[in-house]
Coordinates of C-alpha atoms in Angstrom, one line a residue:
M10 CA -49.5 -103.9 121.0
S11 CA -48.7 -100.4 119.8
S12 CA -44.9 -101.3 119.7
V13 CA -45.7 -104.3 117.5
E14 CA -47.8 -102.1 115.2
S15 CA -45.0 -99.5 115.0
I16 CA -42.5 -102.1 113.9
K17 CA -44.9 -103.4 111.3
D18 CA -45.5 -99.9 110.0
I19 CA -41.8 -99.3 109.7
K20 CA -41.4 -102.5 107.7
E21 CA -44.2 -101.6 105.4
R22 CA -42.8 -98.1 104.9
K23 CA -39.4 -99.5 104.0
H24 CA -41.0 -101.9 101.6
R25 CA -42.9 -99.0 99.9
N26 CA -39.7 -96.9 99.8
R27 CA -37.8 -99.8 98.1
G28 CA -40.6 -100.2 95.6
F29 CA -40.6 -96.4 94.9
C30 CA -36.8 -96.4 94.5
S31 CA -37.0 -99.3 92.1
F32 CA -39.7 -97.6 90.1
V33 CA -37.6 -94.4 89.9
K34 CA -34.5 -96.3 88.8
T35 CA -36.5 -98.1 86.1
M36 CA -38.0 -94.9 84.8
L37 CA -34.6 -93.1 84.8
L38 CA -33.1 -96.1 82.9
K39 CA -35.9 -95.9 80.3
V40 CA -35.4 -92.2 79.9
F41 CA -31.6 -92.7 79.5
L42 CA -32.0 -95.4 76.9
F43 CA -34.6 -93.4 75.0
T44 CA -32.3 -90.4 74.9
R45 CA -29.3 -92.5 74.0
Y46 CA -31.2 -94.1 71.1
Y47 CA -32.0 -90.8 69.5
I48 CA -28.5 -89.4 70.2
D49 CA -27.1 -92.4 68.2
I50 CA -29.5 -91.6 65.4
L51 CA -28.4 -88.0 65.4
I52 CA -24.7 -89.1 65.3
D53 CA -25.5 -91.2 62.2
V54 CA -27.3 -88.2 60.5
I55 CA -24.4 -85.9 61.2
F56 CA -21.7 -88.3 60.1
G57 CA -23.8 -89.3 57.0
Y58 CA -24.2 -85.6 56.0
F59 CA -20.4 -85.2 55.8
N60 CA -19.6 -88.7 54.4
D61 CA -22.3 -90.1 52.1
S62 CA -21.2 -88.2 49.1
K63 CA -17.7 -89.7 49.4
R64 CA -18.8 -93.3 48.9
V65 CA -16.9 -95.2 46.3
P66 CA -18.3 -98.5 45.0
I67 CA -16.4 -101.8 44.6
K68 CA -15.7 -102.9 41.0
K69 CA -17.8 -105.7 39.5
C70 CA -16.4 -109.2 39.6
T71 CA -15.6 -110.6 36.2
N72 CA -13.7 -113.7 37.2
P73 CA -15.8 -116.4 38.9
I74 CA -12.7 -117.9 40.6
I75 CA -12.8 -115.3 43.3
L76 CA -16.3 -116.3 44.4
E77 CA -15.2 -119.9 45.1
S78 CA -14.6 -121.3 48.6
A79 CA -11.1 -122.1 49.6
T80 CA -11.9 -125.8 49.9
S81 CA -13.5 -125.8 46.4
L82 CA -10.4 -124.2 44.9
A83 CA -8.2 -126.8 46.6
Q84 CA -10.3 -129.6 45.1
K85 CA -10.1 -128.0 41.6
I86 CA -6.4 -127.7 41.9
R87 CA -6.2 -131.3 43.0
K88 CA -8.3 -132.5 40.1
R89 CA -6.4 -130.3 37.7
E90 CA -9.5 -128.3 36.8
L91 CA -7.6 -125.2 37.7
T92 CA -3.9 -124.5 38.2
S93 CA -2.6 -122.8 41.3
E94 CA -1.2 -120.1 39.1
E95 CA -4.6 -119.3 37.7
V96 CA -6.1 -119.1 41.2
V97 CA -3.3 -116.9 42.6
Q98 CA -3.4 -114.7 39.6
A99 CA -7.1 -114.2 39.9
F100 CA -6.8 -113.0 43.5
V101 CA -3.8 -110.8 42.7
D102 CA -5.8 -109.2 39.9
R103 CA -8.8 -108.7 42.2
I104 CA -6.7 -107.1 45.0
K105 CA -5.3 -104.6 42.4
E106 CA -8.9 -103.8 41.5
V107 CA -10.3 -103.3 45.0
N108 CA -7.4 -102.3 47.2
P109 CA -7.2 -98.7 46.0
V110 CA -10.8 -98.3 47.4
L111 CA -10.4 -100.5 50.5
N112 CA -6.8 -99.8 51.7
A113 CA -6.9 -103.3 53.2
L114 CA -3.6 -105.0 52.0
V115 CA -0.6 -103.1 53.2
D116 CA 2.3 -105.3 52.0
S117 CA 2.2 -107.8 49.2
R118 CA 4.3 -110.6 47.7
Y119 CA 2.6 -111.1 44.3
E120 CA 5.5 -112.3 42.2
A121 CA 6.8 -114.6 45.0
A122 CA 3.3 -116.0 45.4
L123 CA 3.0 -116.6 41.7
E124 CA 6.3 -118.4 41.6
D125 CA 5.2 -120.5 44.6
A126 CA 2.1 -121.4 42.6
R127 CA 4.1 -122.3 39.4
K128 CA 6.3 -124.6 41.4
I129 CA 3.2 -126.4 42.8
D130 CA 1.8 -126.7 39.3
R131 CA 5.1 -128.2 38.0
D132 CA 5.2 -130.7 40.8
I133 CA 1.6 -131.7 40.1
A134 CA 2.3 -132.1 36.4
N135 CA 5.4 -134.2 36.8
G136 CA 3.9 -136.4 39.5
T137 CA 6.1 -135.2 42.4
I138 CA 2.9 -134.3 44.3
L139 CA 0.8 -137.4 44.9
D140 CA -2.8 -137.8 46.2
V141 CA -1.4 -138.4 49.7
D142 CA 0.3 -135.0 49.6
F143 CA -3.1 -133.3 49.0
Q144 CA -4.4 -135.1 52.0
E145 CA -1.6 -133.8 54.2
K146 CA -1.8 -130.3 52.5
P147 CA -5.5 -129.6 52.3
F148 CA -5.0 -126.1 50.9
L149 CA -2.2 -126.8 48.5
G150 CA -1.9 -124.0 46.0
V151 CA -4.7 -121.8 47.6
P152 CA -3.7 -118.2 48.5
F153 CA -4.3 -116.6 51.9
T154 CA -3.8 -113.4 53.7
T155 CA -3.3 -112.5 57.4
K156 CA -2.9 -109.5 59.7
E157 CA 0.2 -107.3 59.6
S158 CA 0.5 -107.8 63.4
S159 CA 1.3 -111.5 62.9
A160 CA 4.8 -112.4 61.8
V161 CA 5.1 -113.6 58.2
K162 CA 8.8 -113.9 57.2
G163 CA 9.9 -111.0 55.0
M164 CA 6.6 -109.1 55.3
S165 CA 5.8 -105.8 57.1
F166 CA 5.5 -106.3 60.9
T167 CA 5.0 -102.8 62.3
L168 CA 1.9 -103.4 64.4
G169 CA 0.9 -99.8 63.3
I170 CA 3.5 -98.4 65.6
V171 CA 5.5 -95.4 64.3
K172 CA 8.7 -96.6 66.0
R173 CA 8.5 -99.8 64.0
R174 CA 8.2 -98.1 60.6
G175 CA 9.8 -100.3 58.0
R176 CA 10.1 -103.3 60.3
R177 CA 9.8 -106.7 58.6
A178 CA 9.3 -110.1 60.2
T179 CA 12.3 -112.4 60.3
F180 CA 10.3 -115.5 61.1
D181 CA 6.8 -117.0 60.8
A182 CA 4.3 -117.0 63.6
D183 CA 3.4 -120.5 64.6
Y184 CA 0.0 -120.4 63.0
I185 CA 1.5 -119.1 59.8
T186 CA 3.8 -122.1 59.7
L187 CA 0.8 -124.4 60.1
I188 CA -1.2 -122.8 57.3
K189 CA 1.9 -122.8 55.0
N190 CA 2.5 -126.4 55.8
A191 CA -1.0 -127.1 54.7
G192 CA 0.0 -125.8 51.2
A193 CA -1.5 -122.3 51.3
I194 CA 0.4 -119.4 49.6
C195 CA 0.6 -116.0 51.3
L196 CA -0.4 -113.1 49.2
G197 CA 0.4 -110.4 51.8
V198 CA -0.6 -108.9 55.1
T199 CA -3.5 -106.5 55.9
N200 CA -4.1 -103.4 57.9
I201 CA -4.9 -103.3 61.7
P202 CA -5.6 -100.7 64.4
Q203 CA -2.5 -99.5 66.2
L204 CA -1.3 -102.4 68.3
N205 CA -4.6 -104.2 67.5
L206 CA -6.5 -102.4 70.3
W207 CA -9.5 -100.8 68.7
Q208 CA -12.8 -101.5 67.1
E209 CA -11.8 -99.7 63.8
T210 CA -8.9 -100.4 61.6
H211 CA -6.7 -97.3 61.4
N212 CA -3.1 -96.5 62.2
P213 CA -0.5 -93.7 61.5
L214 CA 1.5 -95.8 59.1
F215 CA -1.1 -97.2 56.7
G216 CA -4.2 -95.0 57.3
I217 CA -7.8 -96.3 57.5
T218 CA -9.4 -99.3 55.9
N219 CA -12.8 -99.0 54.2
N220 CA -15.8 -101.2 54.2
P221 CA -16.6 -102.9 50.8
Y222 CA -20.3 -102.5 51.4
N223 CA -20.0 -98.8 51.9
S224 CA -16.5 -97.2 51.8
T225 CA -17.6 -94.5 54.3
R226 CA -18.2 -97.2 56.9
N227 CA -16.1 -98.9 59.6
V228 CA -14.7 -102.4 58.9
G229 CA -14.2 -103.2 62.6
G230 CA -10.9 -104.3 64.3
S231 CA -8.5 -105.6 64.8
S232 CA -8.7 -108.0 61.8
G233 CA -10.4 -105.3 59.8
G234 CA -8.1 -105.5 56.8
E235 CA -8.7 -109.2 56.6
A236 CA -12.5 -109.0 56.6
S237 CA -12.6 -106.1 54.2
L238 CA -10.4 -107.8 51.6
L239 CA -12.1 -111.1 52.0
A240 CA -15.6 -109.7 51.5
A241 CA -14.4 -107.8 48.4
G242 CA -13.1 -111.0 46.9
G243 CA -9.4 -110.3 47.3
T244 CA -8.6 -113.5 49.2
P245 CA -10.3 -116.9 49.6
L246 CA -8.8 -117.6 53.0
S247 CA -8.2 -115.2 55.8
I248 CA -6.7 -115.7 59.3
G249 CA -7.2 -113.3 62.1
T250 CA -6.6 -113.1 65.9
D251 CA -9.1 -112.4 68.6
I252 CA -8.6 -111.1 72.1
G253 CA -11.8 -108.9 72.3
G254 CA -13.8 -109.6 69.2
S255 CA -11.0 -109.0 66.8
V256 CA -12.1 -111.7 64.4
R257 CA -15.8 -111.4 64.9
I258 CA -16.3 -107.6 64.9
P259 CA -14.8 -107.3 61.4
A260 CA -16.6 -110.5 60.2
F261 CA -19.9 -108.9 61.4
M262 CA -19.2 -105.5 59.8
C263 CA -18.1 -107.0 56.5
G264 CA -20.7 -109.8 56.2
V265 CA -18.4 -112.9 56.4
F266 CA -18.0 -115.8 58.8
G267 CA -15.5 -115.6 61.6
H268 CA -14.7 -118.2 64.2
K269 CA -13.0 -117.8 67.6
P270 CA -12.1 -121.3 68.7
T271 CA -12.0 -122.9 72.1
S272 CA -9.0 -121.3 73.9
H273 CA -5.5 -122.6 74.3
L274 CA -5.4 -124.9 71.3
I275 CA -3.4 -122.7 69.0
S276 CA 0.1 -121.3 69.8
T277 CA 0.3 -117.5 70.2
A278 CA 4.0 -117.3 69.2
G279 CA 4.5 -114.6 66.6
I280 CA 1.3 -112.7 67.3
A281 CA 2.6 -109.1 68.0
F282 CA 4.9 -109.4 71.0
R283 CA 3.7 -112.8 72.1
T284 CA 6.2 -115.7 72.4
G285 CA 3.8 -118.6 73.0
G286 CA 4.7 -118.9 76.6
E287 CA 1.7 -116.9 77.9
G288 CA 0.1 -120.0 79.3
E289 CA -3.6 -120.6 79.8
Q290 CA -4.4 -117.2 81.2
T291 CA -4.4 -115.4 77.9
M292 CA -7.6 -114.6 76.1
V293 CA -6.0 -114.2 72.7
N294 CA -6.8 -116.7 70.0
T295 CA -6.4 -117.3 66.3
G296 CA -9.3 -118.0 64.0
P297 CA -10.5 -118.2 60.4
L298 CA -12.6 -115.7 58.5
T299 CA -14.3 -117.1 55.4
R300 CA -17.1 -116.3 52.9
H301 CA -18.4 -119.9 53.1
A302 CA -19.3 -121.8 56.2
D303 CA -17.9 -125.0 54.7
D304 CA -14.4 -123.5 55.0
L305 CA -14.5 -123.0 58.7
A306 CA -13.8 -126.6 60.0
P307 CA -11.1 -127.4 57.4
V308 CA -9.1 -124.3 58.3
L309 CA -9.7 -124.8 62.0
K310 CA -8.3 -128.4 61.7
V311 CA -5.1 -126.9 60.3
L312 CA -4.8 -124.2 62.9
V313 CA -5.3 -126.4 66.0
G314 CA -2.7 -128.9 64.6
E315 CA -1.9 -131.7 67.1
H316 CA -4.9 -130.7 69.3
V317 CA -7.4 -131.5 66.6
K318 CA -8.6 -134.7 68.4
K319 CA -9.8 -132.5 71.3
L320 CA -12.5 -131.1 69.0
K321 CA -15.1 -133.1 67.2
L322 CA -14.9 -131.4 63.8
N323 CA -15.6 -134.7 61.9
D324 CA -18.6 -135.7 64.0
P325 CA -21.9 -135.5 62.2
V326 CA -24.4 -133.0 63.8
D327 CA -28.1 -133.1 63.5
V328 CA -29.0 -129.4 64.1
K329 CA -32.6 -130.4 64.8
N330 CA -31.5 -132.0 68.0
I331 CA -29.3 -129.2 69.3
K332 CA -30.6 -127.5 72.4
M333 CA -31.1 -123.8 71.4
S334 CA -31.0 -120.9 73.7
Y335 CA -31.0 -117.2 72.9
I336 CA -30.4 -113.8 74.5
L337 CA -31.8 -110.7 73.0
N338 CA -30.2 -108.1 75.2
A339 CA -27.1 -108.2 77.3
K340 CA -28.5 -105.4 79.6
D341 CA -25.2 -103.5 79.5
V342 CA -26.3 -99.8 79.8
L343 CA -22.9 -98.8 78.2
I344 CA -23.9 -100.4 74.9
S345 CA -26.0 -98.4 72.5
P346 CA -29.7 -99.4 72.5
Y347 CA -30.5 -102.4 70.2
R348 CA -32.0 -101.4 66.9
E349 CA -34.9 -103.2 65.3
D350 CA -33.0 -104.6 62.3
M351 CA -30.6 -106.3 64.6
K352 CA -33.4 -107.6 66.9
Q353 CA -35.2 -109.0 63.9
T354 CA -32.0 -110.7 62.7
I355 CA -31.7 -112.8 65.8
L356 CA -35.5 -113.4 65.9
R357 CA -35.4 -114.7 62.3
A358 CA -32.9 -117.3 63.4
V359 CA -34.9 -118.2 66.5
K360 CA -38.1 -118.6 64.4
H361 CA -36.2 -120.9 62.0
F362 CA -35.1 -123.2 64.8
K363 CA -38.5 -123.1 66.3
E364 CA -39.7 -124.6 63.0
I365 CA -37.1 -127.3 62.7
S366 CA -35.9 -128.2 66.2
T367 CA -37.2 -131.0 68.3
T368 CA -37.2 -128.7 71.3
P369 CA -38.1 -125.0 70.9
P370 CA -35.4 -122.4 71.6
E371 CA -35.4 -121.0 75.1
E372 CA -34.9 -117.3 75.9
L373 CA -32.4 -116.9 78.7
N374 CA -32.3 -114.1 81.2
I375 CA -28.7 -114.0 82.7
E376 CA -27.7 -110.9 84.6
G377 CA -23.9 -111.5 84.3
T378 CA -23.7 -110.6 80.6
K379 CA -24.1 -106.9 81.6
F380 CA -20.7 -107.0 83.2
A381 CA -18.9 -108.0 80.0
G382 CA -16.8 -104.8 79.8
K383 CA -15.8 -104.8 83.4
L384 CA -14.8 -108.5 83.3
W385 CA -12.9 -108.1 80.1
K386 CA -11.0 -105.1 81.5
Y387 CA -10.0 -107.2 84.6
W388 CA -8.8 -110.2 82.6
M389 CA -6.9 -107.9 80.2
S390 CA -5.0 -106.7 83.2
Q391 CA -4.0 -110.3 83.8
E392 CA -2.5 -111.0 80.4
S393 CA 1.0 -112.2 80.9
G394 CA 3.9 -110.9 78.8
V395 CA 1.8 -107.8 77.8
N396 CA 2.4 -104.2 78.9
F397 CA 0.4 -101.8 76.8
M398 CA 2.3 -98.7 78.0
K399 CA 5.7 -100.3 77.0
D400 CA 4.4 -102.2 73.9
I401 CA 3.0 -99.0 72.3
T402 CA 6.6 -97.6 72.3
D403 CA 8.0 -100.8 70.7
R404 CA 9.4 -101.5 74.2
T405 CA 11.9 -98.7 73.9
G406 CA 10.4 -96.9 76.9
E407 CA 7.0 -96.4 78.6
A408 CA 4.2 -94.1 77.4
N409 CA 3.0 -91.5 79.9
P410 CA -0.8 -91.5 79.4
I411 CA -1.4 -88.0 80.8
V412 CA 1.5 -86.3 78.9
D413 CA 0.8 -88.2 75.7
T414 CA -2.9 -87.4 75.8
I415 CA -2.2 -83.7 76.2
K416 CA 0.3 -83.8 73.4
H417 CA -2.1 -85.7 71.1
F418 CA -4.8 -83.0 71.4
T419 CA -2.4 -80.1 71.2
V420 CA 0.7 -80.5 69.2
G421 CA 0.0 -84.0 67.9
S422 CA 1.6 -87.3 68.6
E423 CA 2.6 -90.7 67.0
Y424 CA -0.5 -92.3 68.5
T425 CA -4.0 -92.6 67.1
T426 CA -7.0 -91.3 69.1
S427 CA -8.0 -94.9 69.8
T428 CA -4.6 -95.4 71.6
I429 CA -5.4 -92.2 73.6
Y430 CA -8.7 -93.8 74.5
N431 CA -6.7 -96.8 75.7
F432 CA -4.5 -94.5 77.8
I433 CA -7.5 -93.0 79.4
N434 CA -9.0 -96.4 80.1
K435 CA -5.8 -97.4 81.8
L436 CA -6.2 -94.4 84.2
L437 CA -9.7 -95.5 85.2
P438 CA -10.2 -97.7 88.2
S439 CA -9.9 -101.4 87.6
P440 CA -12.6 -103.9 88.8
N441 CA -12.2 -105.6 92.1
E442 CA -10.3 -108.8 91.7
D443 CA -12.4 -111.0 94.0
W444 CA -15.6 -109.7 92.4
A445 CA -14.3 -110.3 88.8
I446 CA -13.1 -113.8 89.5
K447 CA -16.3 -114.7 91.3
E448 CA -18.6 -113.2 88.6
T449 CA -16.7 -114.8 85.8
E450 CA -17.0 -118.2 87.4
K451 CA -20.7 -117.7 88.2
L452 CA -21.5 -116.7 84.6
R453 CA -19.4 -119.6 83.2
E454 CA -21.3 -122.1 85.4
Q455 CA -24.7 -120.7 84.5
L456 CA -24.0 -120.9 80.8
L457 CA -22.3 -124.3 80.9
A458 CA -25.4 -125.7 82.7
K459 CA -27.5 -124.5 79.8
L460 CA -25.2 -125.4 76.9
G461 CA -23.8 -128.8 78.1
N462 CA -22.3 -130.8 75.3
N463 CA -25.2 -130.4 72.9
G464 CA -26.3 -126.8 73.2
V465 CA -25.7 -123.5 71.5
L466 CA -26.6 -119.9 72.4
L467 CA -27.7 -117.4 69.8
Y468 CA -26.3 -114.0 70.9
P469 CA -26.3 -110.5 69.5
S470 CA -23.3 -109.2 67.5
A471 CA -23.8 -105.5 67.9
P472 CA -26.6 -102.9 68.5
F473 CA -26.5 -101.9 64.8
P474 CA -24.5 -102.6 61.6
A475 CA -21.2 -100.9 60.6
S476 CA -21.3 -97.2 61.5
Y477 CA -19.4 -94.4 59.8
H478 CA -15.7 -94.0 60.1
H479 CA -14.6 -92.7 63.6
A480 CA -18.2 -92.8 65.0
A481 CA -16.9 -95.5 67.4
Y482 CA -15.2 -92.8 69.4
L483 CA -18.7 -91.7 70.4
R484 CA -19.7 -95.3 71.2
P485 CA -16.6 -96.9 72.7
W486 CA -18.3 -99.7 74.6
N487 CA -20.3 -101.3 71.8
F488 CA -17.7 -104.1 71.4
H489 CA -18.9 -105.5 74.8
Y490 CA -21.2 -107.9 72.9
F491 CA -18.1 -109.7 71.7
V492 CA -15.7 -109.6 74.6
I493 CA -17.7 -111.8 77.0
W494 CA -16.8 -114.9 75.0
N495 CA -13.1 -114.0 75.3
V496 CA -13.5 -113.8 79.0
L497 CA -15.2 -117.1 79.2
K498 CA -13.0 -118.7 76.5
F499 CA -16.0 -120.3 74.8
P500 CA -15.9 -121.0 71.0
V501 CA -18.1 -118.7 69.0
T502 CA -18.9 -118.2 65.3
Q503 CA -20.0 -114.9 63.8
V504 CA -22.6 -115.7 61.2
P505 CA -23.7 -113.3 58.4
M506 CA -27.5 -113.1 58.0
G507 CA -27.9 -111.0 54.9
L508 CA -28.1 -107.2 54.5
N509 CA -30.4 -104.5 56.1
K510 CA -32.3 -101.9 54.1
E511 CA -29.2 -99.8 53.8
G512 CA -27.3 -102.6 52.2
L513 CA -25.1 -103.2 55.3
P514 CA -24.4 -106.7 56.7
V515 CA -26.3 -108.0 59.7
G516 CA -25.5 -111.1 61.7
I517 CA -25.5 -113.0 65.0
Q518 CA -23.0 -114.9 67.2
V519 CA -23.4 -118.6 67.8
V520 CA -21.8 -119.8 71.1
A521 CA -21.1 -123.2 72.5
A522 CA -19.3 -124.8 75.5
P523 CA -15.5 -125.3 75.2
Y524 CA -14.5 -128.1 72.8
Q525 CA -17.9 -128.0 71.1
D526 CA -16.8 -125.8 68.2
H527 CA -18.4 -128.3 65.8
L528 CA -21.8 -127.3 67.1
C529 CA -21.2 -123.6 66.4
I530 CA -20.1 -124.4 62.9
A531 CA -23.0 -126.8 62.2
V532 CA -25.5 -124.1 63.2
A533 CA -23.6 -121.6 61.0
K534 CA -24.0 -123.9 58.1
E535 CA -27.7 -124.3 58.8
L536 CA -28.2 -120.5 59.0
E537 CA -26.2 -120.1 55.8
K538 CA -28.5 -122.5 54.0
A539 CA -31.6 -120.9 55.4
F540 CA -30.7 -117.2 55.0
G541 CA -28.0 -117.1 52.3
G542 CA -24.9 -116.2 54.3
Y543 CA -22.4 -114.0 52.6
V544 CA -23.8 -111.5 50.1
P545 CA -21.2 -110.0 47.7
P546 CA -20.8 -106.2 48.0
F547 CA -20.3 -106.0 44.2
E548 CA -22.0 -106.9 41.0
T549 CA -21.2 -110.4 39.6
S550 CA -21.3 -111.5 36.0

C-alpha cells in the first residue's frame, strides 16, 4: 500500500512541477513581450527625433488622369475619350513631380513611351486597331512600371549589385512580354533592395526609396520602388515579384493593393538570375500592385496567360456566403508585439463580415504559424538555381560571409547592411529537414481543411505600419507575417484599410486555398467598398 501511495505522490509532484514550469514560461514570455513592446516604442521615439524634421511632402495632384484605375484608362482610350499620349504624358509629368522626393524610378524611357503611345493613337485613328484588338490587348495604351531586378529590354538590370553597375537587359522577362503583349507601355524600372533580399528598398547604386505618406519612412521591399511610385500617382499599373512578401510588404507600407497569386502559374524567366526552369519547388511569384481592387483580376489574367482557366477570375462571388476565418496573432515571439491600431484594423474587417455574412467569422488558433520564419528559411535553402553567396557577386566568385562582414563594419564594402544580415543568417543553423517538411504539410492540411474551395482567412500584415528608415535592422523578423504564404504557396491579397492617426497606411492580408484567387480578390473589393481602400498621400484638386 505504501509503495502505491509513493508512486501516486511522485506522479502528483511531477504534475505540479510541470504546471509550475508552464506558469514560469508563461510569465517570462509576458515579461519579454512587455519589454519588447516598449523597446519598439523607444526605437520609434529615437528614430523620430532624428528624422521627423526631414520629412518632405508629396506635391498636390492637378491632373485627374493619374487617379484613374488602369482598366478605366484602357476603356477611355478605347472609347477615344482620352488618347494614349495624354495618359502617358500625365504619368511622365507626375513622375517628374514626385520622383525627386521618392527616389522610386531609377531608369526611364519617357520619349520612347510617348512615341509608343503616339503610334497606338495613330493606329486607332486610322482604323488599324479594331475592337477585337482591344479585347486581345486589354491594357492597350496604358503605361506600367516594374522592378529593376526584372529584365526589360534596354533598361537598367543591375539588381542593386555593384559589379553589375551600368548593366542593361538584352531581353524581356516572360511576364514583361505578357504585359507588353496586352498593350501596356513601359515607363521605366524602379528601385529594389540589393538582390531583392530585404524588407526595405535600398542599394549602393541607387540609394534609398522614400514612402509617399512620410518620406522618412520605409517603403518595404523588395518591390518598394513600385509601391512608392504607384501610391504617389506615378504609374497606374505596377508589377512586382514575391518570394517572401516582396509584393505585399511594400503594398502594405504604401497603402495599395498587392496580390501574390497561386504558385507556378507565371514563368519566372527573367526575374534576376532565374531562367524559368526552377520547377515547382520555387516560392517566387509575380503579382500586380494596384490602387484599385478592380484592376487586380484583369492584370492577373494577363500574367497567368495560358493558365487562366485554372483560376476562376470570371466567376461571380457572393461574399456573404464565403466562409470567413481570422487569426489575430501568429504567436511568433521573434515578431514585434502587435499594436492596437493593427489589431483594430483586422477587427474592423471581422466586424464587417459578422454583419453581412451568412455564417459569422471564426477565429482560428493554429500553432504552426509561429514557425513561419524557420519554415521559410528551410524552403529558401531548397530554391533551385539560386546561390546567394555567388549571386551577390554577379556570379564572378563567391562571397565570404565572415570576411565580408568584417570588411563592411571596418573599411566598408560593396554590400548593404541588409546583405550582411543575410550573410549572418546563412551562418546560423538551418532547420531540420524532416521537421520542416512535416510541419509545412501539417500546416497546409490544417488550413486547407478550414478554407476549402469557399473560404478565406483574414490575417495580419505586420505588427505596426511603416517604420522609419533603417529601423528594420532592429526588427529583422517582422516580415514573418508575410512569408508563411510563400511557404504554403497560397494566393493572398494585401488590402489597404485606410490610415492610422499618424497618417500611415494600415491593412490586412486575405488568404485563400490554391486556385481560389478570385475569393481573395472578391473580399478585397468588398473591403475597399466598406472602408475606402487606397487613400492618396497628397492633396487632390
